[in-house]
Amino acid sequence: MDGHSSSGPVTVLLLAALTSFALGQGPVYVEEGKPLVLTPPKHGTAIKSVVWQINGNLVAEWLSNNVVFYRSFIGRTELDKSTAQLTVNNSMQSDGGDYKVEINNELQSQVYTVKVIKKVPKPWVEVRTTPCDHTSTKCTLTCEGDPAGTQPLTYSWRKDSGEWGPEQQSNDLIISNDTETKRVKLISCRMKNPVSKEESDPLHNPMYLGGAGYFSPNGLAAGISFSVFAVALVGVGVWKREAIKEKICAGSETESPEEVGSSALNERDGSPSVNQPLNGKPN
């Protein structure tokens, strides 16, 4: 095997890719309302006639000095006679189809498959699972937005300010109640098609432990129970304090202030109290 034989398959693949591109294979996407521009490869000789067709129907025709346009292309289409470039302004979805061009009475091999689509709308994130909060096992989020006339579409998701996730055909995202998800505060989605992309406003993650969760009857019941318990605990404390206060007051009322003062004075100077005999013996 010589040193050149190993590059053979690579060369064939490269030539196939270039040929596919030159033949116009693969859709040409155009945003609705924007100009549709189709440019044939450079022609080897001077161009003397051009005919464009869509799905076998005439679009533009230059056979002599005049250029004629047909049907809905009248008034919004241009033809460059030096390059055979076709420009359709204010494109509509009905302009989509397979375009072919004939130059100098020769039908060219290129086929331009055109699809005119709308820009994607601004989407929003909707919580499909109800209830969905930090006690839920899993929740489904959906990237919502009117898809009419915008296909093909892809969807991607972002957590907080991180990188956008991989593009996917489904507009759903399933989040699991794990440690990683609980640390995420905001979740956003993005709709994308070949001509545009739009992202939603961020949704507060209902499983985020540091913020208010998505409304849950279980969470509400737990909050009410805790509040009732706290009020009851405070009530018991107040009741005990009042009971101790009443005991102290009741003990003070058994001895008059005069008796308390006289006893204290006698104990201090060593004199017997009024109710005690001088000899220390009872009468």
C-alpha positions in Angstrom: 0.0 0.0 0.0 1.5 3.4 -1.0 1.3 6.6 1.0 -1.6 8.0 -1.1 -4.1 5.1 -1.0 -5.1 5.8 2.6 -6.5 9.3 1.7 -8.8 7.9 -1.0 -12.0 7.4 1.1 -11.5 10.9 2.7 -11.2 12.5 -0.7 -14.4 10.7 -2.0 -16.4 11.8 1.1 -15.2 15.4 0.7 -16.1 15.4 -3.0 -19.5 13.9 -2.2 -20.1 16.7 0.4 -19.1 19.4 -2.0 -21.3 17.9 -4.8 -24.2 17.7 -2.5 -23.8 21.4 -1.6 -23.4 22.4 -5.2 -26.5 20.5 -6.3 -28.5 22.5 -3.7 -29.6 19.4 -1.9 -31.1 20.1 1.5 -33.7 22.8 2.2 -33.1 26.5 1.9 -34.9 28.1 4.8 -36.1 31.7 4.6 -37.8 33.8 7.2 -41.3 34.8 6.1 -41.3 38.4 4.9 -37.5 38.4 4.2 -36.1 38.2 0.6 -35.6 34.8 -0.9 -32.4 34.9 -2.9 -31.3 32.0 -5.2 -27.9 32.3 -6.9 -26.7 29.7 -9.4 -23.0 28.8 -9.7 -21.0 31.0 -12.2 -21.8 30.1 -15.8 -18.9 29.5 -18.2 -20.2 31.6 -21.0 -22.2 34.8 -21.3 -25.8 34.5 -20.1 -28.3 35.2 -22.9 -31.5 33.7 -21.5 -32.8 32.6 -18.1 -35.9 30.7 -17.1 -36.8 30.0 -13.4 -39.5 27.5 -12.4 -41.1 26.4 -9.1 -42.6 22.9 -9.1 -42.7 23.0 -12.9 -44.5 26.4 -13.0 -42.9 29.5 -14.5 -41.6 32.1 -12.0 -39.5 34.4 -14.3 -38.5 34.3 -17.9 -35.9 36.2 -19.9 -35.7 35.2 -23.5 -35.1 38.5 -25.3 -34.9 42.0 -24.0 -37.8 41.7 -21.6 -38.1 39.9 -18.3 -41.6 38.5 -17.5 -42.7 37.4 -14.1 -45.7 35.1 -13.4 -48.6 34.8 -10.9 -47.9 35.8 -7.3 -44.3 36.7 -8.2 -45.3 39.8 -10.3 -44.3 43.1 -8.6 -42.0 41.6 -6.0 -39.4 39.6 -7.9 -36.1 40.6 -9.5 -33.8 38.8 -11.9 -30.1 39.7 -12.4 -29.5 38.9 -16.1 -25.7 38.9 -15.6 -25.7 36.1 -13.0 -29.2 34.6 -13.3 -29.7 35.4 -9.6 -33.4 35.3 -8.6 -34.7 37.5 -5.7 -38.2 37.2 -4.4 -39.0 40.1 -1.9 -41.5 39.8 0.9 -41.4 36.0 0.8 -44.5 34.0 1.7 -45.0 30.5 2.8 -46.6 29.7 -0.6 -43.2 30.6 -2.2 -41.8 27.3 -0.8 -41.1 24.5 -3.3 -38.5 23.1 -5.6 -36.9 25.7 -7.8 -34.9 25.0 -11.0 -33.2 27.3 -13.5 -32.6 27.0 -17.2 -29.6 29.1 -18.5 -29.0 29.5 -22.2 -31.7 26.9 -22.9 -29.9 24.4 -20.7 -31.6 23.0 -17.6 -29.1 23.2 -14.7 -28.6 20.3 -12.3 -29.2 22.3 -9.2 -32.5 21.9 -7.4 -33.3 24.5 -4.7 -35.8 23.2 -2.1 -37.1 26.3 -0.5 -39.1 26.4 2.8 -40.4 29.8 4.0 -41.1 29.7 7.7 -42.1 32.1 10.5 -39.9 33.3 13.3 -40.4 31.5 16.6 -42.5 33.3 19.2 -41.3 34.1 22.7 -42.0 30.9 24.7 -42.8 30.4 28.3 -42.2 27.6 30.8 -45.3 25.9 32.2 -45.4 23.4 35.1 -47.3 20.4 33.9 -47.2 18.3 37.2 -49.5 19.6 39.9 -48.6 19.9 42.7 -44.9 20.4 42.1 -42.7 21.5 45.0 -39.7 20.3 47.0 -41.5 17.3 48.2 -42.3 16.0 44.7 -40.3 13.1 43.3 -40.5 14.3 39.7 -42.1 17.2 37.8 -42.6 17.8 34.1 -42.0 21.3 32.6 -43.1 22.3 29.1 -41.7 25.0 26.8 -44.9 26.5 25.4 -45.2 28.7 22.3 -47.4 28.6 19.1 -45.5 26.4 16.7 -47.7 27.1 13.6 -45.6 27.8 10.6 -42.3 27.7 12.5 -41.2 24.0 11.9 -38.8 22.5 12.1 -38.3 23.3 15.8 -35.9 22.3 18.5 -36.0 23.0 22.2 -33.2 23.5 24.8 -33.1 24.3 28.5 -30.9 26.3 30.8 -30.5 26.2 34.6 -29.8 29.5 36.3 -27.2 31.3 34.1 -25.4 28.2 32.9 -24.9 26.9 29.4 -27.9 25.9 27.2 -28.5 22.2 27.2 -28.6 20.1 24.0 -31.3 20.8 21.5 -34.1 18.3 21.4 -37.3 17.6 19.5 -39.5 17.3 22.6 -40.6 20.5 24.4 -40.8 18.7 27.8 -38.2 18.6 30.6 -38.5 16.2 33.5 -36.7 17.4 36.6 -36.0 15.0 39.5 -35.9 16.0 43.2 -32.2 15.5 43.7 -29.4 17.5 45.3 -28.4 19.2 42.0 -32.0 20.3 41.1 -32.6 21.7 44.6 -29.7 24.1 44.2 -31.2 25.5 40.9 -33.2 28.7 41.4 -34.2 29.5 37.8 -35.1 27.4 34.8 -35.4 28.8 31.2 -36.3 27.3 27.8 -35.5 28.2 24.3 -37.3 27.6 21.0 -35.2 27.6 17.8 -35.7 27.0 14.1 -33.4 27.5 11.1 -34.2 31.3 10.9 -34.7 32.4 14.5 -34.5 31.6 18.2 -36.2 33.0 21.3 -35.9 32.3 25.0 -38.4 32.4 27.8 -38.4 34.4 31.0 -36.9 32.3 33.8 -39.3 30.2 35.9 -38.6 29.9 39.7 -37.7 26.3 40.2 -40.5 24.8 42.3 -38.1 22.3 43.8 -35.6 25.0 44.9 -35.3 24.7 48.7 -34.1 28.3 49.2 -37.2 29.9 47.7 -41.0 29.8 47.7 -42.1 26.5 46.1 -44.9 25.9 43.7 -48.2 25.9 45.6 -48.9 22.6 47.4 -51.8 21.7 49.6 -49.4 19.5 51.7 -47.1 22.4 52.2 -49.9 24.7 53.2 -51.2 22.1 55.7 -47.7 21.7 57.2 -47.4 25.5 57.6 -50.8 25.7 59.4 -49.9 22.8 61.7 -46.6 24.5 62.7 -48.4 27.8 63.3 -51.0 26.2 65.6 -48.2 24.3 67.5 -46.3 27.6 68.0 -49.4 29.4 69.3 -50.2 26.6 71.7 -46.6 26.6 73.0 -46.7 30.3 73.7 -50.1 29.8 75.5 -48.7 27.2 77.8 -45.8 29.4 78.7 -48.1 32.3 79.6 -50.3 30.1 81.7 -47.4 28.7 83.7 -46.1 32.2 84.3 -49.4 33.4 85.7 -49.7 30.3 87.9 -46.3 30.9 89.5 -47.2 34.6 90.0 -50.4 33.6 91.8 -48.5 31.2 94.2 -46.1 33.9 95.1 -49.0 36.4 95.9 -50.8 33.8 97.9 -47.8 33.1 100.1 -47.3 36.8 100.9 -50.9 37.2 102.1 -50.5 34.7 105.0 -48.4 37.1 107.0 -49.2 40.8 107.5 -46.6 43.4 106.8 -46.4 44.4 110.5 -45.7 40.9 111.6 -43.1 40.4 109.0 -41.4 43.7 110.0 -41.5 42.9 113.8 -40.1 39.4 113.4 -37.3 40.7 111.2 -36.4 43.4 113.9 -36.4 41.0 116.8 -34.2 38.5 114.9 -31.7 41.3 114.2 -31.3 42.7 117.9 -31.8 39.3 119.6 -35.0 40.4 121.5 -37.9 37.9 121.9 -40.8 38.5 119.8 -44.2 39.5 121.2 -45.6 36.0 121.0 -42.5 34.4 122.7 -42.1 34.1 126.5 -39.0 35.7 128.1 -37.7 32.4 129.5 -38.1 30.8 126.2 -40.6 28.4 127.7 -44.2 28.3 126.8 -46.7 29.7 129.3 
